[in-house]
Coordinates of C-alpha atoms and ligand atoms in Angstrom, one line a residue:
X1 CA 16.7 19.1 -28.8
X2 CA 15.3 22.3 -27.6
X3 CA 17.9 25.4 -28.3
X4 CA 15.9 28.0 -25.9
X5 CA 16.4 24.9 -23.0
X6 CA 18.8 26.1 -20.2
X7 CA 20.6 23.5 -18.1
X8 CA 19.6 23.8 -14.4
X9 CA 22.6 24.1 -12.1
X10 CA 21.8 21.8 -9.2
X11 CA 22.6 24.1 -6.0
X12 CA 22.7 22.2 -2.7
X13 CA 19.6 24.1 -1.2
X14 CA 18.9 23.8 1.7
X15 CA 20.5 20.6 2.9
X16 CA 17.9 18.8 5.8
X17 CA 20.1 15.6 6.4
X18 CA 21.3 15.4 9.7
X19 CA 23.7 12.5 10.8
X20 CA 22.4 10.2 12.7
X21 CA 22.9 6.1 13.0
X22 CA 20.7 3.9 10.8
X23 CA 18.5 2.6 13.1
X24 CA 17.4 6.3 13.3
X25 CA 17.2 7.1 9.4
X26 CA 14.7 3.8 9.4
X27 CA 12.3 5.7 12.3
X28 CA 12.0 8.8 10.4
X29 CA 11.1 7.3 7.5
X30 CA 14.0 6.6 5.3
X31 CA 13.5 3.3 5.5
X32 CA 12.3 0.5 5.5
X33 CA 14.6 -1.4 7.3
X34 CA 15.2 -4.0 4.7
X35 CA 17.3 -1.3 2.6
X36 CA 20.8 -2.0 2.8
X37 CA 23.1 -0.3 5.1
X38 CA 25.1 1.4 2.7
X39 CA 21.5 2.8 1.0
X40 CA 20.4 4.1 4.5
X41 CA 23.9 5.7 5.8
X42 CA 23.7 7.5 2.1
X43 CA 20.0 8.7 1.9
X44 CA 19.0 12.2 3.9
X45 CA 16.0 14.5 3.6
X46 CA 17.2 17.2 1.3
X47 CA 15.1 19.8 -0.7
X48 CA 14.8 20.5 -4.5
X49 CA 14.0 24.1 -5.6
X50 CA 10.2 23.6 -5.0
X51 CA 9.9 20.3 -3.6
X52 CA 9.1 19.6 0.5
X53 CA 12.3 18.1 1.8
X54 CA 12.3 15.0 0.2
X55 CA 13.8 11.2 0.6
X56 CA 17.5 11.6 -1.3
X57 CA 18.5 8.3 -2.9
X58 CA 21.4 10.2 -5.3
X59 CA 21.8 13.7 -5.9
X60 CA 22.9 13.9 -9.7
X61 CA 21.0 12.7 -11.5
X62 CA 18.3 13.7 -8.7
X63 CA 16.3 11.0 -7.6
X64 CA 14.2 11.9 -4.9
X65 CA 11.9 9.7 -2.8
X66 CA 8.3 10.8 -1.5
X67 CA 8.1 9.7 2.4
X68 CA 5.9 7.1 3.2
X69 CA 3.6 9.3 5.2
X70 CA 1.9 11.6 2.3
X71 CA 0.6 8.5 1.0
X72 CA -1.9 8.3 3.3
X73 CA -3.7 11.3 1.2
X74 CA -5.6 10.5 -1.7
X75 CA -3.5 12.2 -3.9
X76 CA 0.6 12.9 -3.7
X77 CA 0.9 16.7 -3.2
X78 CA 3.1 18.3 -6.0
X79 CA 5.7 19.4 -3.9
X80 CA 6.4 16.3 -2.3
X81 CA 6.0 13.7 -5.0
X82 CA 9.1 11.8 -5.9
X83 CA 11.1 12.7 -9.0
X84 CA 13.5 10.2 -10.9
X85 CA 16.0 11.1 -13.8
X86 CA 18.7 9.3 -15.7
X87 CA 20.2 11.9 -16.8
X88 CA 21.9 15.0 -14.8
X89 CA 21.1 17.5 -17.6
X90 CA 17.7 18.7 -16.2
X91 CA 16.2 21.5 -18.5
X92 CA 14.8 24.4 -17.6
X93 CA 11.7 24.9 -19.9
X94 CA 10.4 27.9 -21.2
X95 CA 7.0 27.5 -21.9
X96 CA 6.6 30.1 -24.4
X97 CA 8.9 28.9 -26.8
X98 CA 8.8 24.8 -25.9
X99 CA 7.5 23.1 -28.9
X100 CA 6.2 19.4 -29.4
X101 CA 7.6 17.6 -32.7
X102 CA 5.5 15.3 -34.1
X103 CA 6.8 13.2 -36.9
X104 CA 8.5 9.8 -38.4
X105 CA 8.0 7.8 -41.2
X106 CA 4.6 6.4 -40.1
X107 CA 3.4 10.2 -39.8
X108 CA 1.8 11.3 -43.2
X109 CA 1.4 15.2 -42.1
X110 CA 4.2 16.1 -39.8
X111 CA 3.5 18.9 -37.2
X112 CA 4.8 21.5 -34.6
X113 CA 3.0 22.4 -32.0
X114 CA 3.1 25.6 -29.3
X115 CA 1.6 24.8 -25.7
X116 CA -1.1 26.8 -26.6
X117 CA -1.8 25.1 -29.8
X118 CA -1.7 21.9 -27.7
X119 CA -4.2 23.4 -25.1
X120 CA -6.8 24.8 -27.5
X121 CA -6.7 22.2 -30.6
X122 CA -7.8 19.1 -28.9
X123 CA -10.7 17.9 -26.6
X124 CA -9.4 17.7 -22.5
X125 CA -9.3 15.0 -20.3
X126 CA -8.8 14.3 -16.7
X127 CA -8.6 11.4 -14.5
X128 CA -6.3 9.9 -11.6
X129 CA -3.7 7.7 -12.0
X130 CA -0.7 6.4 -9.9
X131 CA 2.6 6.7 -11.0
X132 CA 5.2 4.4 -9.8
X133 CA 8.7 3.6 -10.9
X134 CA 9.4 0.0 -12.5
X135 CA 12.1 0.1 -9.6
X136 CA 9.8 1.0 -6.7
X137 CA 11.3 -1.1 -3.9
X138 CA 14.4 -2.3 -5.9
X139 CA 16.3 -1.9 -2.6
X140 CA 14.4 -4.6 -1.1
X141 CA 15.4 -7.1 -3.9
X142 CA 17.5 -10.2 -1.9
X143 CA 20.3 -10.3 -3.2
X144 CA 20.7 -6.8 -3.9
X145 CA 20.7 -5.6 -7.1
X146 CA 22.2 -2.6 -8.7
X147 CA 20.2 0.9 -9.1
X148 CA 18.8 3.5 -7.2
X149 CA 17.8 1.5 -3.8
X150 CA 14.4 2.9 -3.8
X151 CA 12.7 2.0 -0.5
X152 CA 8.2 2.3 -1.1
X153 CA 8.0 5.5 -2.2
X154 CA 8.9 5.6 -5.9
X155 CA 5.3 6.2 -6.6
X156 CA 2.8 8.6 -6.7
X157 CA -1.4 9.6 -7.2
X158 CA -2.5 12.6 -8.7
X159 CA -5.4 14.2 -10.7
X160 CA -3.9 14.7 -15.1
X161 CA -5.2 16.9 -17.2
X162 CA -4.3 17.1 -21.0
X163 CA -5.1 15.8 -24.5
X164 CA -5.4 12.7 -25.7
X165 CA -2.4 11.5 -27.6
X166 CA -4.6 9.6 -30.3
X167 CA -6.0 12.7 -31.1
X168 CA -2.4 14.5 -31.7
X169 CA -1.1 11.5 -33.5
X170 CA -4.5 11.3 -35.9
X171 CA -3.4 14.9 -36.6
X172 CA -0.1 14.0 -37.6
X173 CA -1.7 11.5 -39.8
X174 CA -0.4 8.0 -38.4
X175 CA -0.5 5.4 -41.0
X176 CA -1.6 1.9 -40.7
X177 CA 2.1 1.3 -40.9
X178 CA 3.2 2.3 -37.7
X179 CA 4.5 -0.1 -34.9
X180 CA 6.1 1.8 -32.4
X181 CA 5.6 5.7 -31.3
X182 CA 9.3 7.1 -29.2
X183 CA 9.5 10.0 -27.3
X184 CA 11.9 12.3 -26.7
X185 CA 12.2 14.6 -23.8
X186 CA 14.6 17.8 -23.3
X187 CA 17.1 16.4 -20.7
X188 CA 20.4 15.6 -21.8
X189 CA 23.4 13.4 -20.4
X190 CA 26.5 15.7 -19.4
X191 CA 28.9 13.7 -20.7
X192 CA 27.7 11.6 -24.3
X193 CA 28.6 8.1 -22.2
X194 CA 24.9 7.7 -21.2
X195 CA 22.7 7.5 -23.9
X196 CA 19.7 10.0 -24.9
X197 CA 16.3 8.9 -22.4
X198 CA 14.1 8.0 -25.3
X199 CA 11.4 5.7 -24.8
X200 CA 8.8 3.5 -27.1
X201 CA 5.4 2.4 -26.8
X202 CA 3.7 0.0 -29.3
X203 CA 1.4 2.0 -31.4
X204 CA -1.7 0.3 -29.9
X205 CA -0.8 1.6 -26.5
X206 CA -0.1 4.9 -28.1
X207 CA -3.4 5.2 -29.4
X208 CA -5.3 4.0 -26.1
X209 CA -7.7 6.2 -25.0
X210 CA -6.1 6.9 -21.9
X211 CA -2.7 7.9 -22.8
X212 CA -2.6 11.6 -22.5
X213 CA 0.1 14.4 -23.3
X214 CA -0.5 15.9 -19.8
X215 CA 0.4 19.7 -18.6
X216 CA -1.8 20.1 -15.5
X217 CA -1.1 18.0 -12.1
X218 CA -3.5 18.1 -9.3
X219 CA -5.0 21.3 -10.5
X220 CA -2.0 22.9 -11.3
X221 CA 1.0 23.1 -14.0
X222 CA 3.2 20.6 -14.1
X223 CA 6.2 21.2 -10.9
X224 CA 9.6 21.1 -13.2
X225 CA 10.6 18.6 -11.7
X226 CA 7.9 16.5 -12.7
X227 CA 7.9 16.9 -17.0
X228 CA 7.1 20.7 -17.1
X229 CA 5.5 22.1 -19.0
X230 CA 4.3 18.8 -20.4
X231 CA 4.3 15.5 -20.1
X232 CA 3.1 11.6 -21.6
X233 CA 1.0 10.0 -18.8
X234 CA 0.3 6.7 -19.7
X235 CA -2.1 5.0 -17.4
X236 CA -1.7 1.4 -15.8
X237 CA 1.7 1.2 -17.1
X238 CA 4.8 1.7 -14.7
X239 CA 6.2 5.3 -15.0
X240 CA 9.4 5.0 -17.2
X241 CA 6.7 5.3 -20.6
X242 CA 5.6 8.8 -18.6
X243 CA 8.4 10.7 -20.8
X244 CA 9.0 14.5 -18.8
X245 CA 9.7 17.6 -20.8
X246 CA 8.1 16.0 -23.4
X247 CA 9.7 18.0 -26.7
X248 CA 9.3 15.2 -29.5
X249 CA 7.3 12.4 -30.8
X250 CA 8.0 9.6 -33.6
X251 CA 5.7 7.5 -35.4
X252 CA 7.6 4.3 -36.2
X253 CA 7.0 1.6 -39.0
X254 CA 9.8 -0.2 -37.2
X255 CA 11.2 -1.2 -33.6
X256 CA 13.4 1.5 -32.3
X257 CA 16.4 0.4 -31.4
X258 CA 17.7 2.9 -28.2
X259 CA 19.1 1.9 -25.3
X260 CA 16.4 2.7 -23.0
X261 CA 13.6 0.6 -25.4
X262 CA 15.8 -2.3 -26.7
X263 CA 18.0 -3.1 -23.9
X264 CA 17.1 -1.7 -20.2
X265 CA 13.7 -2.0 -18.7
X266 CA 13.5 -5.7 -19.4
X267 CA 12.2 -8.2 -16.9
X268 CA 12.3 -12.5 -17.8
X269 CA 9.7 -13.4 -20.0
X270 CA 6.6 -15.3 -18.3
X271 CA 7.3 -14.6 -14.1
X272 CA 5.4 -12.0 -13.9
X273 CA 1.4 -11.8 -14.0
X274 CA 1.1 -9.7 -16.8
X275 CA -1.3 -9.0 -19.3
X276 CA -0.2 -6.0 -22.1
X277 CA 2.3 -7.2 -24.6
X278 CA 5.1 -5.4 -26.3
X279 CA 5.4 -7.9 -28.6
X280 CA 7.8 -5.6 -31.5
X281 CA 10.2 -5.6 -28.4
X282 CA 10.1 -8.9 -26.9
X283 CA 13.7 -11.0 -27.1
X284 CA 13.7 -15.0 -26.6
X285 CA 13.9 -14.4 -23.0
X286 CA 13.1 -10.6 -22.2
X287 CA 10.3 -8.4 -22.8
X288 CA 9.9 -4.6 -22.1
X289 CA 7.9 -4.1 -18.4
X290 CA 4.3 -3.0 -19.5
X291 CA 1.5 -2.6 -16.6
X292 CA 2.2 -2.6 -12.9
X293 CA 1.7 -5.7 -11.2
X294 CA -1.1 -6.3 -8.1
X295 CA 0.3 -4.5 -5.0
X296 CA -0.7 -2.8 -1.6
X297 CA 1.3 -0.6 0.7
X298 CA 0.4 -0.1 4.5
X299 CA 0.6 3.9 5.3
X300 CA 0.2 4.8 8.5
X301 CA 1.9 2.0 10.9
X302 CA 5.8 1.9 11.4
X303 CA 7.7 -0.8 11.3
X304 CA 8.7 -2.0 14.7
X305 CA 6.2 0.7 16.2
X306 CA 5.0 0.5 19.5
X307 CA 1.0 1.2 20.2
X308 CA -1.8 0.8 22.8
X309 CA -3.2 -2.5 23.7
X310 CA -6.9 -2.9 24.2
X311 CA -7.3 0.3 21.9
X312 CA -8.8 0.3 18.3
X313 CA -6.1 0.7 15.9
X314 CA -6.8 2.0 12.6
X315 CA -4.8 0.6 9.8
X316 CA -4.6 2.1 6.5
X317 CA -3.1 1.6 3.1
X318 CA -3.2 1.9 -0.7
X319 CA -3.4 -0.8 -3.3
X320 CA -3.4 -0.6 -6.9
X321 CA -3.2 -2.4 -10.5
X322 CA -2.3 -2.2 -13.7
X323 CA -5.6 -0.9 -14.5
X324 CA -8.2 -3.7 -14.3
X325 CA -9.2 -1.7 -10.5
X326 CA -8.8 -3.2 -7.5
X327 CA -11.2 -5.7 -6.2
X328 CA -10.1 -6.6 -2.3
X329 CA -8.2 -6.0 0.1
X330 CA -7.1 -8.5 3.0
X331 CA -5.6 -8.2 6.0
X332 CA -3.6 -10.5 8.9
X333 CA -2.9 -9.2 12.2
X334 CA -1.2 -12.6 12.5
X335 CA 1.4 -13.1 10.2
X336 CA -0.4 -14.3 7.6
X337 CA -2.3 -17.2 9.6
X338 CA -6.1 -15.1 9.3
X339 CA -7.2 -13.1 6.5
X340 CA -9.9 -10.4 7.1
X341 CA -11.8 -8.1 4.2
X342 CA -10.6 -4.7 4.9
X343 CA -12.8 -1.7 4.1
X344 CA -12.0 0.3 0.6
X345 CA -12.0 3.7 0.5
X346 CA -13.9 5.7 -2.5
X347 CA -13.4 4.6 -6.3
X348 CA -10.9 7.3 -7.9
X349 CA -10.9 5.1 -11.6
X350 CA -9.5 2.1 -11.8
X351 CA -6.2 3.6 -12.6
X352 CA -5.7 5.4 -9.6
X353 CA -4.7 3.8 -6.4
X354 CA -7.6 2.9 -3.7
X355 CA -7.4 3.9 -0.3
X356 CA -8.4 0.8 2.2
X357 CA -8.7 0.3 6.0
X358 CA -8.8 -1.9 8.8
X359 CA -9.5 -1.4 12.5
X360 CA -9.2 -3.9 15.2
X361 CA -8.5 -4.2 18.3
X362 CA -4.9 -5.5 19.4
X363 CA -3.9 -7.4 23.0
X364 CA -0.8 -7.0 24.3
X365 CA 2.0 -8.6 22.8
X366 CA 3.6 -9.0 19.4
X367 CA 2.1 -8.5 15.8
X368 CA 2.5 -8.9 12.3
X369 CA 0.6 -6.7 10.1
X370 CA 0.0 -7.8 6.5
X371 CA -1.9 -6.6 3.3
X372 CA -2.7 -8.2 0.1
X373 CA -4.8 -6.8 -2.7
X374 CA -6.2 -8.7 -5.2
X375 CA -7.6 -6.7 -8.6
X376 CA -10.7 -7.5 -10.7
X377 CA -9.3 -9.8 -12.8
X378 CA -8.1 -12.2 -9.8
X379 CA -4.5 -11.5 -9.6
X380 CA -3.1 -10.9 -6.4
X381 CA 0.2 -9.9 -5.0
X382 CA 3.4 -12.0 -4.3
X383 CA 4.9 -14.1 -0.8
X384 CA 8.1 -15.0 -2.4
X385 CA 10.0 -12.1 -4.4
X386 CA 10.1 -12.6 -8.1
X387 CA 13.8 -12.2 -8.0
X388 CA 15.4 -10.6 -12.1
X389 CA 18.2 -8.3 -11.9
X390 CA 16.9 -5.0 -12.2
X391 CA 14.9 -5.2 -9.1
X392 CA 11.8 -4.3 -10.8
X393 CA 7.8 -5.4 -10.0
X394 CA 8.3 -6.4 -6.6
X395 CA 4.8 -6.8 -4.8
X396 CA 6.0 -9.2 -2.0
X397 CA 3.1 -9.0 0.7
X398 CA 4.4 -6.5 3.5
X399 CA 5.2 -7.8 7.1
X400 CA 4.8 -5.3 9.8
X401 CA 6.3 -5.8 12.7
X402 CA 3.9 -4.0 16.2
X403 CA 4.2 -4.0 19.6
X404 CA 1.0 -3.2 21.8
Ligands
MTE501 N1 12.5 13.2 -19.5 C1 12.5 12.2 -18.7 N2 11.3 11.6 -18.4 C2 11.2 10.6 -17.6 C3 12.4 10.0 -16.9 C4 13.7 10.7 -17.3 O1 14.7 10.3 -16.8 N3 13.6 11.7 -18.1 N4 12.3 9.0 -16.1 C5 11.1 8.1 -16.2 C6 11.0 7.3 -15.0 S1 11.9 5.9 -15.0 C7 10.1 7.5 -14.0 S2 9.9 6.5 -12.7 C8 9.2 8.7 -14.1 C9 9.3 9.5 -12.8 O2 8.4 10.6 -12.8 P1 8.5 11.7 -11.8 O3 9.9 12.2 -11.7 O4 7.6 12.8 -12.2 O5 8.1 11.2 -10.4 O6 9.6 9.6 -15.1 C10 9.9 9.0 -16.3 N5 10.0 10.0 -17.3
MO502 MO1 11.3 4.6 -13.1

């Protein structure tokens, strides 16, 4: 708890949404159409202090969706990637007197450190990765489930630059003892019913190469809305570890036991193609969400678009991991009858997502686009959803629906 942190008053700015029927909010892109009705009549383009107009999903806490449509950049621009809070106290950080804790009873040497302690006392790193929200999609989910009915664009790839965490957490002398590191960011819940958003990672994840304490995005500070001024970035693993306003660390000999560790983020144990344990977590029939699952997303062609026959179209997409790198990418112009190699776009690191393309040529008539990636390791996406009742992981190969 940060006493210099100021509560920012969410002001209607600038409100975008205009009122239109359903059908509509599905063309320009607050769709897909699979959302349910009450998701679409409720979501509008609105604007954050900052941010482009973005795709509203609930206003307090602010959960923001990035429209399909940027993704087909390598990276997410700042102002228009998606931002997702629990809780509707969002601090306003002052980076002069934010401080990261580091601590607990698996850290021998305790320490406090300034931003600019943090950016001179450790060797820098950066690299791509996507972040994407355990719930990406949740509004897909047949039946519905509860949540924020994110449509595709809980998700995110930029360029982060910052330290590694090993190297702060070697500082603050983590013993052999330790089991779990928690973090703690500034926001706070209005009203004590929700519980503080803390969050765990087993200490072997912690001290991964690749988890960073992050304070640069694409080349520039963190947006507030996105952690400022720091945040954990923790590659290959869906973005509820990716703690914003990062303000205090805790080295663990023991499981924590918060809410947002111990009993949410939990999928069945054993549906999912998963590698990374968290094994200090796991129940008999639950286990924390680690990496993301295989999954592809295609950018550039609408849903029930119309386009020339006879006339090469250019289809293009993203697919990603949990960090083994993607191997393949296959598309069907057919439903899913024919499967043809589509072309990959440049290697950004296997944690990032990879562009891909496809051209062909359509005849008149009906189509039904697909994409399926499959990573290095051989795991591929989804036909069937793998229903559980948060809605999360859901890589169900896309069907898009053309008319040439
Ligand atoms: N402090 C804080 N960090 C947080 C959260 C939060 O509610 N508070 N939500 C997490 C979840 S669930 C997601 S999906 C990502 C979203 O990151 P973004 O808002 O930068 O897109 O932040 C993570 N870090
Ligand atoms: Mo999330």
């Amino acid at each position: 708890m940060n006493e210099t942190r100021r509560r920012l008053i969410l002001a209607m700015a600038g409100s975008a949404g205009l009122s239109q029927a359903p059908g509509a909010l599905a063309d320009r892109g607050i769709g897909p159409a699979g959302l349910p009705d009450g998701a679409l009549d409720s979501s509008e383009y609105d604007t954050l202090p900052g941010k482009q107009p973005l795709i509203k999903r609930s206003w307090r806490p602010p959960n923001f969706e990035t429209p399909v449509r940027n993704f087909n950049d390598p990276y997410t621009p700042n102002d228009a990637f998606f931002v997702r809070y629990h809780l509707a106290g969002v601090p306003e950080i002052d980076a002069s007197t934010w401080r990261l804790r580091i601590g607990g009873d698996a850290a021998g040497t305790p320490l406090e450190l300034s931003l600019a302690e943090l950016q001179s006392g450790y060797p820098q790193v950066e690299f791509a990765a996507l972040c994407l929200c355990s719930g990406n999609r949740r509004g897909l989910s047949k039946p519905h489930v509860p949540g924020i009915q994110w449509g595709h664009g809980a998700m995110g790839n930029a360029l982060w630059k910052g330290v590694r965490l090993k190297d702060v957490l070697a500082r603050a002398g983590i013993t052999g003892r330790a089991v779990e590191v928690a973090f703690d960011g500034a926001d706070t819940a209005p009203i004590d019913a929700t519980p503080d958003f803390v969050k765990s990672l087993p200490a072997w994840k912690a001290m991964d190469e690749n988890t960073l304490i992050a304070w640069e995005m694409n080349g520039e500070p963190l947006p507030h809305w996105n952690g400022y001024p720091v945040r954990l970035v923790v590659p290959g693993w869906t973005a509820t570890y990716w703690m914003k306003h990062l303000t205090g660390i805790d080295v663990r000999s023991t499981p924590s036991t918060g809410f947002w560790t111990a009993q949410a983020y939990r999928i069945p144990k054993g549906r999912f193609p998963v590698v990374d344990r968290f094994v200090s977590q796991e129940s008999e029939t639950t286990t924390p969400i680690t990496e993301m699952v295989t999954n592809s997303l295609i950018t550039n062609i609408r849903d029930q678009g119309i386009y020339r026959a006879k006339t090469p179209l250019f289809v293009r997409g993203v697919a990603w991991d949990g960090g083994y790198g993607v191997d393949r990418v296959e598309v069907s112009i057919d439903g899913g009858r024919l499967w043809q190699a589509g072309a990959l776009g440049e290697d950004l690191g296997r944690f990032s997502w990879r562009q891909w393309s496809f051209a062909f040529n359509p005849e008149p008539g009906e189509h039904v686009l697909m994409a399926r990636a499959t990573n290095r390791i051989g795991v591929t996406q989804t036909f069937d959803l793998v229903f559980n009742p948060a809605g999360y992981h859901n890589n169900v190969v896309q069907r898009v629906r053309i008319r040439c």
